[in-house]
Coordinates of C-alpha atoms in Angstrom, one line a residue:
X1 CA 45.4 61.4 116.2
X2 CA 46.8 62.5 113.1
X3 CA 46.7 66.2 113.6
X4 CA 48.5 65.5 117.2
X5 CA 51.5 63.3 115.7
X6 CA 51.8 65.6 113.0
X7 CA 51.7 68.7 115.4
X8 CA 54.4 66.8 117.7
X9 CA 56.5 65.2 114.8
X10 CA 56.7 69.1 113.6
X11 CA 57.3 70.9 117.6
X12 CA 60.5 67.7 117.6
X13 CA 62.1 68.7 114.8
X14 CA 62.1 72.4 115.8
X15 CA 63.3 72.0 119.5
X16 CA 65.9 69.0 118.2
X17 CA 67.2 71.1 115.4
X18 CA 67.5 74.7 117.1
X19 CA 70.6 74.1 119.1
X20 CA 72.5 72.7 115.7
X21 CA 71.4 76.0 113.7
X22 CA 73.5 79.3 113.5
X23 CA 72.4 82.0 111.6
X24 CA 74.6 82.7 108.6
X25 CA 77.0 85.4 109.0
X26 CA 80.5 86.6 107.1
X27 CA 82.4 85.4 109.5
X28 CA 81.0 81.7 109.3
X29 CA 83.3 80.0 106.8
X30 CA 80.3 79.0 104.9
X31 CA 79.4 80.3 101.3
X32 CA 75.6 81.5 102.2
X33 CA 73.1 84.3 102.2
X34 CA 74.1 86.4 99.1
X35 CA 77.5 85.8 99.4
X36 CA 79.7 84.9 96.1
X37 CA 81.9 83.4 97.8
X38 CA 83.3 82.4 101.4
X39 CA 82.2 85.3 103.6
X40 CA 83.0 87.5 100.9
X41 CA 81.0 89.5 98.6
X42 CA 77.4 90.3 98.3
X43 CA 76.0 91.9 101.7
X44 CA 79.5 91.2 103.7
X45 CA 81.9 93.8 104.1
X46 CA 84.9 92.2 102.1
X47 CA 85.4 91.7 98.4
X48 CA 86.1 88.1 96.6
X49 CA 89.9 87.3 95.6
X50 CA 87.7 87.5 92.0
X51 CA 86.3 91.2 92.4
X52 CA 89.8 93.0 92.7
X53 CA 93.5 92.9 91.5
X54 CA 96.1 92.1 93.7
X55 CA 98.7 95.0 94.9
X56 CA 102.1 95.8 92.5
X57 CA 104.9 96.4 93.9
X58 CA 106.5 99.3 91.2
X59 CA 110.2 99.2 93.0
X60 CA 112.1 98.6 96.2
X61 CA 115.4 100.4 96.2
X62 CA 118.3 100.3 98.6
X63 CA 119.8 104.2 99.6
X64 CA 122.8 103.9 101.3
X65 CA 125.1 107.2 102.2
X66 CA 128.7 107.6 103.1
X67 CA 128.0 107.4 106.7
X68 CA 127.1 103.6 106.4
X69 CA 123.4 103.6 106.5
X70 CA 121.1 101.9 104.4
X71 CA 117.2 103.1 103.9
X72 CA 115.1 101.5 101.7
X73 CA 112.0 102.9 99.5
X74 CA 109.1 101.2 98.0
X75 CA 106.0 102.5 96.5
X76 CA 102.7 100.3 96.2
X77 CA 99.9 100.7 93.9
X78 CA 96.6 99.5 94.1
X79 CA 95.2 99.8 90.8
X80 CA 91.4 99.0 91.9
X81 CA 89.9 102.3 91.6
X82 CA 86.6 100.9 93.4
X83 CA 88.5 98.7 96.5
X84 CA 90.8 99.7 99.5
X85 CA 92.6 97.6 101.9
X86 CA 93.8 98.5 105.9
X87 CA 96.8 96.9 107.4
X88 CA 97.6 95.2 104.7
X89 CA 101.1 93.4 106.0
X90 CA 104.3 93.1 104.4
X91 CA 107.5 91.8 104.2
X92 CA 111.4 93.1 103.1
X93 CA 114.2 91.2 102.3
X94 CA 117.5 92.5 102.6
X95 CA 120.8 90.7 100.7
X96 CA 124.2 91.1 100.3
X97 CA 125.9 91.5 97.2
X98 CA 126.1 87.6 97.2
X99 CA 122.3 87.2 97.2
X100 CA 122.6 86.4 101.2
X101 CA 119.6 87.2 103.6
X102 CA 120.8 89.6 105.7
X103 CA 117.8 91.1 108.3
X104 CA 113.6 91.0 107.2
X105 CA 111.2 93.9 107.7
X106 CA 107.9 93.8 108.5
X107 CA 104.7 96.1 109.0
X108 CA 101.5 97.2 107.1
X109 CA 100.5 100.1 105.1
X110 CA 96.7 100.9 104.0
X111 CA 96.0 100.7 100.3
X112 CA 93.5 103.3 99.3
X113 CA 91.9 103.0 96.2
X114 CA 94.0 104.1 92.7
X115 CA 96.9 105.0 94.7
X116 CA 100.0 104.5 95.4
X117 CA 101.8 104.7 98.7
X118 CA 105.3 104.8 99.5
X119 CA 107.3 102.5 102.4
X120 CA 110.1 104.5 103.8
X121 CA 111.8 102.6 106.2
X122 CA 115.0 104.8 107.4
X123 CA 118.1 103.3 109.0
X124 CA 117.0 99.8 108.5
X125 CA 120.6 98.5 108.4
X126 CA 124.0 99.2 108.3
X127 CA 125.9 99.1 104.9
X128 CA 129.1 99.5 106.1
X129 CA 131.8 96.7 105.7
X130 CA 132.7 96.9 108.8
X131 CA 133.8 93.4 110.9
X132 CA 130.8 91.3 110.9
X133 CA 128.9 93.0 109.4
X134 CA 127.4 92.5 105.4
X135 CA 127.0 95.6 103.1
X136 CA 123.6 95.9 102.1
X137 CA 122.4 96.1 98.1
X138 CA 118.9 94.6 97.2
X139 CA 115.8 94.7 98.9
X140 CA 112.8 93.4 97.9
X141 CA 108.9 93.8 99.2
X142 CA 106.6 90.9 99.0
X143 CA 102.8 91.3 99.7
X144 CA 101.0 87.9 100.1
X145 CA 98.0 87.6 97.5
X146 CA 95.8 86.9 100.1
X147 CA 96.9 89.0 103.0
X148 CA 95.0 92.3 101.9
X149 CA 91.3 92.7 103.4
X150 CA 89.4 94.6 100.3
X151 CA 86.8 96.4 100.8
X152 CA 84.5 98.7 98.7
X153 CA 85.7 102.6 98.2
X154 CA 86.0 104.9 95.8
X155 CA 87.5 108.1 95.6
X156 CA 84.3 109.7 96.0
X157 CA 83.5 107.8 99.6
X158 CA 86.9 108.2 100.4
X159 CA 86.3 110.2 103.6
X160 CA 89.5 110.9 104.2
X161 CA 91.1 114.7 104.3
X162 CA 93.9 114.7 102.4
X163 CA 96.3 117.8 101.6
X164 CA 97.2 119.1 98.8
X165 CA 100.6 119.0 97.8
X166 CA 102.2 122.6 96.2
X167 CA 105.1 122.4 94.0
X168 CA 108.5 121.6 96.4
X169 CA 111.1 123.5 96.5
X170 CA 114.8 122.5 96.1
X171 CA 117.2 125.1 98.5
X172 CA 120.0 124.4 100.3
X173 CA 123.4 123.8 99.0
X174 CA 124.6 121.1 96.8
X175 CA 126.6 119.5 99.5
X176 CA 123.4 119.8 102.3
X177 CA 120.2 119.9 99.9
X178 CA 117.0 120.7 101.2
X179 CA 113.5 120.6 100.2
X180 CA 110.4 122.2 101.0
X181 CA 106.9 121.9 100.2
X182 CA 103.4 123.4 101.3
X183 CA 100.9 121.4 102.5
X184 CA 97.4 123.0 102.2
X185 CA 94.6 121.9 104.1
X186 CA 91.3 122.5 102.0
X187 CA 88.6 121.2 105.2
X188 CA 88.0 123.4 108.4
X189 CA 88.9 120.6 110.1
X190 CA 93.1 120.5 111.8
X191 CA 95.1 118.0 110.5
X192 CA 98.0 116.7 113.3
X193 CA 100.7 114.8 112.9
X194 CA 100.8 114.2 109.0
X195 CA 103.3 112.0 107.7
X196 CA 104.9 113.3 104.5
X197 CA 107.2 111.2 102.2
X198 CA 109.2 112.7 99.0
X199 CA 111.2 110.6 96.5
X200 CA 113.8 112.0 94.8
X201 CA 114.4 110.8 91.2
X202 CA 117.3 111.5 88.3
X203 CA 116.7 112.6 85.1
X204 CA 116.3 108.8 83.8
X205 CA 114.3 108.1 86.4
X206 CA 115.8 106.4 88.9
X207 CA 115.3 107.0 92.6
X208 CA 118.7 108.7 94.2
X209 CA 117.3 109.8 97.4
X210 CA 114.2 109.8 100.0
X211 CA 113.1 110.8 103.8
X212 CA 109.9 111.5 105.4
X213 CA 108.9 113.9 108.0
X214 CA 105.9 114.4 110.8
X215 CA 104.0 117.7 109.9
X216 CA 102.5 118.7 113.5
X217 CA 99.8 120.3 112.4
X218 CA 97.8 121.7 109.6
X219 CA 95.2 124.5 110.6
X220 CA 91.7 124.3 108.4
X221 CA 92.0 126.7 105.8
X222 CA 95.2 127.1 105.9
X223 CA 99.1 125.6 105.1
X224 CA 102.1 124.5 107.0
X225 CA 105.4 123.5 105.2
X226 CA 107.4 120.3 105.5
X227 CA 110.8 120.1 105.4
X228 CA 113.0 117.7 104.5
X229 CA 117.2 117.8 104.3
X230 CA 120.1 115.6 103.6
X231 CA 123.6 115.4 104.9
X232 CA 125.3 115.0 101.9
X233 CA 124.5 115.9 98.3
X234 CA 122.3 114.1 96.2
X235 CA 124.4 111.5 93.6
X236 CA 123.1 113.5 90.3
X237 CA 121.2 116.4 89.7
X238 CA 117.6 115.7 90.6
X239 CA 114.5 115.8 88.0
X240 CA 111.6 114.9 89.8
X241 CA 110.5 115.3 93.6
X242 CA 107.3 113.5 94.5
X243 CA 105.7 114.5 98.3
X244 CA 102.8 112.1 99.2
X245 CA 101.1 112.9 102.4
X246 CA 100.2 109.2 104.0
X247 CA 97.0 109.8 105.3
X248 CA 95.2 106.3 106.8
X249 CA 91.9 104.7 106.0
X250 CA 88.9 105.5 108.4

């Protein structure tokens, strides 16, 4: 009698508890298996808050030209050299000269580790003083802590095919500069539709100018050029021309 109330006390507990179990996952809200912490770490796919530093933001600058546009450019750096991040969203801020919200931007951009990518955003208001309307003069970008996804990459996983950049060019004339660069493709395989940003720095520093442009194609083996070009001349004479392909994360 024992060995049968045993044997049924242990067949209950199994049939009245199985419906109430769920195996433990990463997506479970529940600090388990080899997790160090909630669904993150360990054997899931996502990195802890405590295993990687958060995104910088190293500047967000207004361009506005005489035909009452306004741009802005922003460049992002993820300093982990072992983590990357996809569709990590973000926000921009314009204000007036008075410190007065004027319009918000959002979207995402993919951190790829030890890198930093550039927002170009062109157009994204008016700076004119027109009637109604409120000249543009400070933007700021603003990641939240906990919006980016990490996950573990390094340059040497990265399995991305990214181009190199050749030195740019400066042509044109002063009053319509130009700039070109070749973009060679090192892989057999045809890159399409790559987007290309340059910033366009003084000899302090500062960033006077930016634009991005959508390479079509470029062959394996081989280069193509991208082109950018400007409607009026650049504010001071320019020192420094960065080009980074933006290239997404698999």
């Amino acid at each position: 009698l024992l060995i049968i109330g045993g044997a049924t006390a242990a067949f209950l507990v199994v049939v009245l508890t199985s419906p109430f179990y769920t195996t433990p996952s990463c997506t479970d809200n529940v600090q388990n298996q080899d997790e160090d912490g909630i669904d993150c770490g360990g054997s899931c796919a996502y990195l802890c808050l405590s295993q990687h530093q958060p995104p910088t933001i190293l500047f967000t600058k207004v361009l506005t030209n005489s035909a009452g546009r306004a741009d802005v450019i922003a460049l992002v750096e993820n300093k982990n050299i072992s983590a990357a991040a996809k569709n990590v969203p973000y926000s921009i801020k314009l204000y007036s000269a008075t410190r007065g919200l004027i319009q918000e931007v959002t979207g995402t951009l993919d951190l790829p580790p030890g890198m930093a990518v550039p927002v170009f955003i062109p157009g994204v208001a008016s700076a004119s003083a027109s009637p109604g309307k409120k000249i543009v003069t400070n933007a700021f970008l603003s990641i939240e802590a906990s919006s980016p996804k990490w996950f573990s990459m390094t340059s040497a996983t990265d399995s991305r095919i990214v181009p190199e950049v050749l030195s740019p060019i400066l042509g044109g004339t002063t009053a319509f500069p130009r700039i070109e660069v070749a973009l060679r493709n090192s892989s057999v395989t045809t890159l399409s539709n790559v987007r290309v940003v340059t910033i366009v720095h003084d000899d302090k520093g500062s960033v006077m100018a930016a634009s991005s442009t959508i390479v079509p194609s470029i062959p394996g083996q081989g280069q193509s050029v991208a082109i950018f070009t400007w409607n009026e001349a650049f504010p001071r004479a320019p020192s420094l021309i960065e080009v980074i392909p933006i290239i997404p994360l698999p």
